[in-house]
Coordinates of C-alpha atoms in Angstrom, one line a residue:
M1 CA 162.9 7.1 24.5
R2 CA 163.1 3.5 25.5
R3 CA 160.6 0.9 24.1
E4 CA 159.3 0.2 27.6
D5 CA 158.2 3.9 27.9
V6 CA 155.8 3.8 24.8
Q7 CA 153.1 1.7 26.5
P8 CA 152.5 4.0 29.5
L9 CA 152.4 7.1 27.1
L10 CA 149.8 5.5 24.9
L11 CA 147.6 4.6 27.8
Q12 CA 147.9 8.2 29.1
A13 CA 146.9 9.6 25.7
A14 CA 143.9 7.3 25.4
D15 CA 142.6 8.4 28.8
Q16 CA 142.3 12.0 27.3
L17 CA 140.1 10.9 24.3
P18 CA 136.2 10.8 24.5
E19 CA 134.7 7.4 24.9
P20 CA 132.9 6.3 21.6
E21 CA 129.1 5.4 21.6
L22 CA 129.4 2.0 20.1
A23 CA 125.7 1.1 20.7
D24 CA 124.5 4.0 18.6
A25 CA 126.9 3.2 15.8
A26 CA 125.8 -0.4 15.8
W27 CA 122.0 0.6 15.7
S28 CA 122.6 3.0 12.8
A29 CA 124.4 0.4 10.8
G30 CA 121.6 -2.2 11.5
V31 CA 118.9 0.3 10.3
R32 CA 120.8 0.9 7.1
V33 CA 121.1 -2.9 6.5
S34 CA 117.4 -3.4 7.2
R35 CA 116.3 -0.7 4.8
R36 CA 118.5 -2.2 2.1
R37 CA 117.0 -5.6 2.7
R38 CA 113.4 -4.3 2.5
R39 CA 114.0 -2.4 -0.7
T40 CA 115.6 -5.6 -2.2
V41 CA 112.6 -7.7 -1.1
G42 CA 110.0 -5.2 -2.4
I43 CA 111.7 -4.9 -5.8
S44 CA 111.9 -8.7 -6.0
V45 CA 108.2 -9.1 -5.3
I46 CA 107.2 -6.4 -7.9
A47 CA 109.4 -8.0 -10.5
F48 CA 107.9 -11.5 -9.7
I49 CA 104.3 -10.2 -10.1
A50 CA 105.2 -8.4 -13.4
L51 CA 106.8 -11.6 -14.8
A52 CA 103.8 -13.7 -13.7
I53 CA 101.4 -11.3 -15.5
L54 CA 103.5 -11.3 -18.7
A55 CA 103.8 -15.1 -18.6
S56 CA 100.0 -15.5 -18.3
I57 CA 99.4 -13.1 -21.3
L58 CA 102.0 -15.0 -23.4
I59 CA 100.4 -18.3 -22.5
G60 CA 96.9 -17.0 -23.5
V61 CA 98.2 -15.7 -26.8
G62 CA 100.0 -19.0 -27.4
T63 CA 96.9 -21.1 -26.8
S64 CA 94.1 -18.9 -28.3
G65 CA 95.8 -16.3 -30.6
N66 CA 94.6 -12.8 -29.9
A67 CA 91.2 -13.8 -28.7
D68 CA 91.9 -12.8 -25.1
I69 CA 93.4 -9.4 -26.1
T70 CA 91.5 -8.2 -29.2
P71 CA 87.7 -8.2 -29.1
P72 CA 86.0 -10.5 -31.7
T73 CA 85.2 -8.8 -35.0
T74 CA 81.9 -10.8 -35.4
P75 CA 79.0 -11.0 -33.0
P76 CA 77.9 -14.4 -31.5
G77 CA 75.9 -16.5 -34.0
Y78 CA 77.3 -14.6 -37.0
I79 CA 76.2 -16.1 -40.3
E80 CA 78.5 -15.5 -43.3
A81 CA 76.9 -13.7 -46.3
S82 CA 75.8 -15.9 -49.2
G83 CA 77.3 -13.6 -51.8
R84 CA 76.9 -10.2 -53.4
I85 CA 74.1 -8.6 -55.4
S86 CA 74.8 -5.3 -57.2
G87 CA 77.9 -5.0 -55.0
I88 CA 76.0 -5.5 -51.7
D89 CA 76.3 -8.5 -49.4
Y90 CA 73.2 -10.6 -49.2
W91 CA 71.8 -13.3 -46.9
V92 CA 69.1 -15.9 -47.6
A93 CA 66.2 -16.0 -45.2
P94 CA 64.9 -19.3 -43.7
P95 CA 62.4 -21.0 -46.1
P96 CA 58.7 -20.3 -45.7
G97 CA 57.1 -22.8 -43.3
S98 CA 60.1 -22.9 -40.9
E99 CA 59.3 -19.7 -39.1
R100 CA 57.8 -21.4 -36.0
F101 CA 61.2 -23.0 -35.2
L102 CA 63.3 -19.9 -35.4
D103 CA 64.7 -18.4 -32.2
R104 CA 62.3 -15.8 -30.8
L105 CA 62.8 -12.1 -30.1
E106 CA 60.8 -11.2 -27.0
T107 CA 58.3 -8.4 -27.3
P108 CA 54.9 -7.4 -25.8
L109 CA 53.3 -9.0 -28.9
G110 CA 53.7 -12.4 -27.4
D111 CA 53.8 -15.7 -29.3
R112 CA 50.7 -14.9 -31.3
L113 CA 49.3 -11.5 -32.0
E114 CA 45.5 -11.6 -32.1
L115 CA 42.5 -9.5 -31.1
P116 CA 42.4 -9.4 -27.3
H117 CA 39.5 -10.7 -25.2
K118 CA 39.8 -7.9 -22.7
V119 CA 40.1 -4.3 -23.8
R120 CA 39.6 -1.1 -21.7
P121 CA 38.5 2.2 -23.0
L122 CA 41.5 4.4 -23.8
A123 CA 39.9 7.3 -21.8
K124 CA 40.1 5.1 -18.7
H125 CA 43.4 3.4 -19.5
T126 CA 45.9 5.6 -21.2
L127 CA 49.2 4.3 -22.5
D128 CA 52.6 5.9 -22.3
D129 CA 54.2 4.0 -25.1
I130 CA 52.5 2.2 -28.0
A131 CA 53.9 -1.2 -29.0
A132 CA 51.4 -1.9 -31.7
V133 CA 48.1 -0.9 -33.3
V134 CA 45.5 -3.2 -34.9
L135 CA 42.0 -2.5 -36.1
V136 CA 38.8 -4.4 -35.1
K137 CA 36.0 -4.3 -37.6
Q138 CA 32.4 -3.4 -36.5
N139 CA 30.0 -3.6 -39.5
D140 CA 31.7 -1.5 -42.1
R141 CA 33.7 0.6 -39.7
Y142 CA 36.9 0.1 -37.8
R143 CA 38.0 0.9 -34.3
P144 CA 41.7 1.2 -33.3
L145 CA 43.1 -1.1 -30.6
L146 CA 46.3 0.0 -29.0
L147 CA 48.8 -2.3 -27.3
G148 CA 51.0 -0.7 -24.7
A149 CA 54.5 -1.5 -23.8
D150 CA 53.2 -3.2 -20.6
G151 CA 51.2 -5.7 -22.7
S152 CA 47.7 -4.1 -21.9
W153 CA 45.2 -3.2 -24.5
A154 CA 43.0 0.0 -24.9
Q155 CA 40.4 0.9 -27.5
A156 CA 40.2 4.5 -28.9
D157 CA 36.8 6.1 -29.0
V158 CA 36.9 6.8 -32.8
S159 CA 35.2 5.2 -35.8
L160 CA 37.2 4.9 -39.0
G161 CA 36.1 4.2 -42.5
A162 CA 37.9 2.0 -45.1
V163 CA 40.3 3.7 -47.6
G164 CA 40.3 2.3 -51.1
G165 CA 38.4 -0.8 -49.8
E166 CA 41.2 -1.6 -47.3
E167 CA 41.8 -1.1 -43.6
P168 CA 42.9 2.5 -42.8
L169 CA 46.1 1.3 -41.1
S170 CA 49.5 2.3 -42.4
S171 CA 52.8 0.7 -41.3
G172 CA 54.0 4.2 -40.4
A173 CA 51.1 5.0 -38.2
I174 CA 52.9 5.4 -34.8
S175 CA 54.8 8.6 -34.0
P176 CA 58.5 8.4 -33.2
D177 CA 57.9 9.0 -29.5
G178 CA 55.3 6.1 -29.4
R179 CA 52.5 8.2 -28.1
V180 CA 50.3 9.1 -31.1
A181 CA 48.8 7.0 -33.9
A182 CA 47.7 8.5 -37.2
F183 CA 45.1 7.2 -39.6
P184 CA 44.4 8.2 -43.2
Q185 CA 40.7 8.9 -44.0
P186 CA 38.9 10.3 -47.0
A187 CA 39.5 14.1 -46.9
E188 CA 41.1 14.1 -43.4
L189 CA 43.8 12.8 -41.1
V190 CA 42.8 11.4 -37.7
T191 CA 45.2 11.1 -34.8
V192 CA 44.8 9.3 -31.4
N193 CA 47.0 10.4 -28.5
A194 CA 47.5 7.3 -26.4
S195 CA 48.8 9.2 -23.3
T196 CA 45.8 11.6 -23.2
A197 CA 43.0 9.8 -25.1
E198 CA 42.6 12.9 -27.2
I199 CA 41.2 12.4 -30.7
S200 CA 42.1 15.0 -33.4
H201 CA 40.8 15.6 -36.9
F202 CA 42.8 17.5 -39.5
P203 CA 40.8 18.4 -42.7
L204 CA 42.4 17.7 -46.0
P205 CA 41.4 18.4 -49.6
E206 CA 39.4 15.6 -51.2
G207 CA 41.4 12.5 -51.9
A208 CA 41.7 8.8 -51.2
F209 CA 44.6 8.9 -48.8
R210 CA 46.0 5.5 -47.9
S211 CA 49.5 6.0 -46.4
V212 CA 50.9 8.0 -43.4
S213 CA 54.5 8.6 -42.4
W214 CA 55.8 10.7 -39.5
V215 CA 58.4 13.3 -39.9
A216 CA 61.3 12.7 -37.4
D217 CA 60.3 15.7 -35.2
G218 CA 56.9 14.1 -34.4
Q219 CA 55.1 17.3 -35.2
R220 CA 54.3 16.6 -38.8
V221 CA 52.8 13.8 -40.8
L222 CA 53.0 13.0 -44.5
V223 CA 49.7 11.8 -45.9
S224 CA 49.6 10.3 -49.4
G225 CA 47.2 8.9 -51.9
P226 CA 47.6 7.7 -55.6
S227 CA 47.4 11.3 -56.9
S228 CA 48.0 13.7 -54.1
A229 CA 50.1 14.1 -50.9
F230 CA 50.3 16.6 -48.1
Q231 CA 52.4 17.5 -45.1
V232 CA 50.1 18.0 -42.1
V233 CA 51.2 19.8 -39.0
V234 CA 49.7 18.0 -36.0
G235 CA 51.8 19.8 -33.4
E236 CA 52.8 23.4 -33.0
I237 CA 52.8 25.5 -36.2
A238 CA 55.9 27.5 -36.8
N239 CA 55.7 31.2 -37.9
G240 CA 54.6 31.5 -41.5
E241 CA 54.1 27.7 -41.8
R242 CA 51.1 26.2 -43.5
A243 CA 49.1 23.7 -41.5
V244 CA 48.5 21.7 -44.7
L245 CA 51.3 21.8 -47.3
P246 CA 50.9 20.1 -50.7
I247 CA 54.0 17.9 -51.5
P248 CA 54.9 16.0 -54.7
A249 CA 52.9 12.8 -55.0
T250 CA 53.7 9.5 -56.8
K251 CA 51.6 6.7 -58.2
D252 CA 52.6 4.5 -55.3
P253 CA 51.2 6.1 -52.0
D254 CA 53.6 4.0 -49.9
E255 CA 56.6 5.7 -51.5
V256 CA 56.0 9.0 -49.7
T257 CA 57.8 8.5 -46.5
A258 CA 60.2 10.4 -44.1
P259 CA 62.9 10.8 -43.1
Y260 CA 64.1 8.7 -46.1
R261 CA 62.4 7.1 -49.0
I262 CA 63.8 4.4 -51.2
Q263 CA 62.9 4.3 -54.8
T264 CA 64.4 2.9 -57.9
G265 CA 67.7 4.5 -58.5
A266 CA 68.1 6.6 -55.4
V267 CA 67.6 7.0 -51.7
L268 CA 66.0 10.4 -51.0
R269 CA 66.0 12.5 -47.7
Y270 CA 62.9 14.5 -46.8
V271 CA 63.3 18.2 -46.0
Y272 CA 60.8 20.3 -44.2
D273 CA 59.7 22.4 -47.1
G274 CA 57.9 19.5 -48.6
Q275 CA 60.7 18.3 -50.9
W276 CA 63.2 15.5 -51.0
S277 CA 66.9 15.7 -51.7
D278 CA 69.2 13.0 -53.1
D279 CA 71.0 11.2 -50.4
S280 CA 72.7 8.4 -52.4
P281 CA 72.4 6.6 -55.7
L282 CA 71.0 3.0 -55.6
T283 CA 71.5 0.3 -58.2
L284 CA 69.4 -2.8 -57.6
P285 CA 67.6 -5.2 -59.9
V286 CA 64.1 -3.9 -58.9
R287 CA 60.9 -4.9 -60.7
S288 CA 58.6 -3.2 -58.1
W289 CA 58.7 -1.9 -54.5
Q290 CA 56.5 -3.2 -51.8
G291 CA 55.3 -1.4 -48.7
Q292 CA 56.8 1.7 -47.1
T293 CA 60.4 2.7 -46.4
M294 CA 61.0 2.5 -42.6
S295 CA 64.1 4.3 -41.3
S296 CA 66.3 3.8 -38.2
N297 CA 69.2 6.1 -37.1
S298 CA 71.6 4.5 -39.5
A299 CA 69.6 2.8 -42.3
A300 CA 66.5 2.8 -44.4
A301 CA 64.7 -0.5 -45.3
R302 CA 62.2 -1.5 -47.9
V303 CA 61.2 -4.7 -49.7
F304 CA 61.3 -5.1 -53.5
V305 CA 60.3 -7.7 -56.0
A306 CA 63.4 -8.4 -57.9
E307 CA 64.1 -9.2 -61.5
D308 CA 65.5 -12.7 -62.1
L309 CA 68.4 -13.2 -59.7
P310 CA 71.2 -15.5 -61.1
E311 CA 72.6 -15.5 -57.5
V312 CA 69.4 -16.9 -56.0
P313 CA 67.3 -18.5 -58.7
T314 CA 63.6 -19.3 -58.1
R315 CA 61.2 -21.7 -59.8
V316 CA 57.6 -20.5 -59.3
S317 CA 57.8 -16.9 -58.3
Q318 CA 59.8 -13.7 -58.6
P319 CA 62.4 -13.4 -55.7
Q320 CA 61.7 -10.7 -53.1
V321 CA 64.4 -8.9 -51.3
L322 CA 64.6 -6.8 -48.1
A323 CA 67.0 -4.0 -48.8
A324 CA 68.6 -2.3 -45.7
I325 CA 70.4 0.6 -47.2
S326 CA 72.9 2.4 -44.9
T327 CA 72.4 6.2 -44.5
L328 CA 75.9 6.5 -42.9
R329 CA 78.9 6.4 -45.2
T330 CA 80.9 4.3 -42.6
L331 CA 78.3 1.4 -42.5
P332 CA 77.6 -1.1 -45.3
S333 CA 74.2 -1.8 -46.8
R334 CA 72.8 -5.4 -46.7
L335 CA 70.2 -7.5 -48.5
L336 CA 68.0 -10.4 -47.3
V337 CA 66.6 -12.6 -50.0
L338 CA 63.2 -14.1 -49.2
G339 CA 63.4 -17.4 -50.9
E340 CA 61.0 -20.2 -51.9
P341 CA 60.0 -23.4 -50.0
Q342 CA 62.4 -26.3 -49.9
D343 CA 62.3 -28.8 -52.7
S344 CA 61.2 -31.6 -50.4
P345 CA 60.0 -30.2 -47.1
P346 CA 59.5 -32.7 -44.2
T347 CA 56.0 -33.8 -43.8
Y348 CA 56.1 -35.5 -40.4
E349 CA 54.1 -34.2 -37.5
G350 CA 55.7 -31.0 -36.1
A351 CA 57.7 -30.3 -39.2
G352 CA 56.4 -26.8 -39.4
D353 CA 53.7 -24.7 -41.2
H354 CA 52.6 -25.5 -44.7
P355 CA 55.3 -24.2 -47.1
Y356 CA 53.9 -21.4 -49.3
V357 CA 55.2 -19.4 -52.2
R358 CA 56.0 -15.8 -51.3
E359 CA 53.8 -14.0 -53.8
A360 CA 54.2 -10.2 -54.5
G361 CA 52.6 -8.2 -51.7
C362 CA 53.1 -10.9 -49.1
C363 CA 56.1 -9.2 -47.5
A364 CA 56.9 -5.6 -46.3
V365 CA 59.0 -3.8 -43.7
L366 CA 57.1 -2.9 -40.6
G367 CA 59.8 -0.9 -38.7
W368 CA 62.8 -1.3 -36.5
Y369 CA 63.2 -3.0 -33.1
D370 CA 66.5 -1.1 -32.7
D371 CA 69.2 0.1 -35.0
N372 CA 70.4 -3.4 -35.6
N373 CA 67.1 -5.3 -36.0
V374 CA 64.7 -4.6 -38.9
L375 CA 61.1 -5.9 -38.5
F376 CA 59.3 -7.3 -41.5
R377 CA 56.1 -9.2 -42.3
V378 CA 55.9 -12.4 -44.3
H379 CA 52.9 -14.7 -44.7
G380 CA 51.5 -15.3 -41.3
W381 CA 54.5 -14.0 -39.3
V382 CA 56.4 -10.9 -38.1
L383 CA 60.2 -11.6 -38.2
A384 CA 63.3 -9.7 -37.2
W385 CA 66.6 -9.6 -39.2
N386 CA 69.7 -8.7 -37.3
L387 CA 72.0 -6.7 -39.6
D388 CA 75.1 -7.4 -37.6
S389 CA 74.8 -11.2 -37.4
G390 CA 72.6 -12.0 -40.4
R391 CA 70.3 -14.1 -38.2
V392 CA 66.5 -14.1 -38.7
R393 CA 64.3 -14.6 -35.6
R394 CA 60.5 -14.9 -35.2
V395 CA 58.7 -12.0 -33.4
T396 CA 55.1 -13.2 -33.4
E397 CA 52.6 -15.2 -35.4
M398 CA 50.0 -13.0 -37.1
G399 CA 46.4 -13.6 -36.0
V400 CA 45.3 -10.2 -37.4
D401 CA 45.3 -8.9 -41.0
Q402 CA 47.5 -5.8 -40.4
V403 CA 49.6 -4.3 -37.7
A404 CA 51.6 -1.1 -37.2
L405 CA 54.5 -1.4 -34.8
G406 CA 55.9 1.3 -32.5
P407 CA 58.9 2.0 -30.2
G408 CA 57.0 0.5 -27.2
L409 CA 57.9 -2.9 -28.7
R410 CA 61.3 -2.7 -27.1
L411 CA 61.3 -4.4 -23.7

């Protein structure tokens, strides 16, 4: 074959081949390229965002340590403990006379708790939740005034007599649900239901009963005097249960409390058969206990007059200490030392109340605002101590002699 014959033969063969679809091929190639580009851009954007987040975290750590990652271990306003007494951390309370200038814990008690000018009969103005109970004296008798969680007052239609020459009002008067108040009387227990205005009388054997404390179920009350004590069922009586059950008494009526009682050497837990069981040993420099034991879900608290404390020396009185003893193994116990006035308190106008010496009997635990704040009475004031921060705040100035506090206190 000659060279000049090749060209015509190639053209002839090409005419017999199918014509290629070049447009379709070009479109498919373009789609593949576009998809690759979109994937590349998406991956790049995600990588950029991840790097930006990582960079911001690293910058935060570099400027403020782990503060932006790990929650703080201490609450705002935390006060370092002053030291340890009997192996328990203690704080020192603000000196007497300075209470007026403490930060305030808001409650229905207001700035000053005093007898109200306007009171409605409880039968016409029932209360769902009792914040406080005080007594008004009429001749030689007393009538209970109940403060509701809404700040309104109501007077119960019952007349009470003195017990041991004192007002028949115990710190543990108000039931756990905040609806019933109980009052010790000679040879009986009297209860006032704030939600129904019902007055109930529960006869007791002869005795000068001065202290009441509710069992946690709200159906039973412990009533105690110097030589006798009883568990009284004020709710539904279980099968075979006695309505009035004698229980062991102590010389100190305030010591008989539930669900816990703090005494020298131990914390005891009340059981429903009228006995107490050992919950934990307690080693504190106690000379005498003051007031009742008041319990929260995690601690029991009571005030004691201490032996001489080398850690917190006093000049003119025995030191008093609020002991908040944990009833949970995972939480620590804490102490608050109620100290003496300052050596040279300021005397200018507005400096505060007259500084006084905290004598034995001036101070006692009144209850709990919540699991972290224990409420206690000092001369002329109700204060709150926050166990988490160590801070002491004022609750109210006392314009009455005694008060019992209830769960309606929480706003």
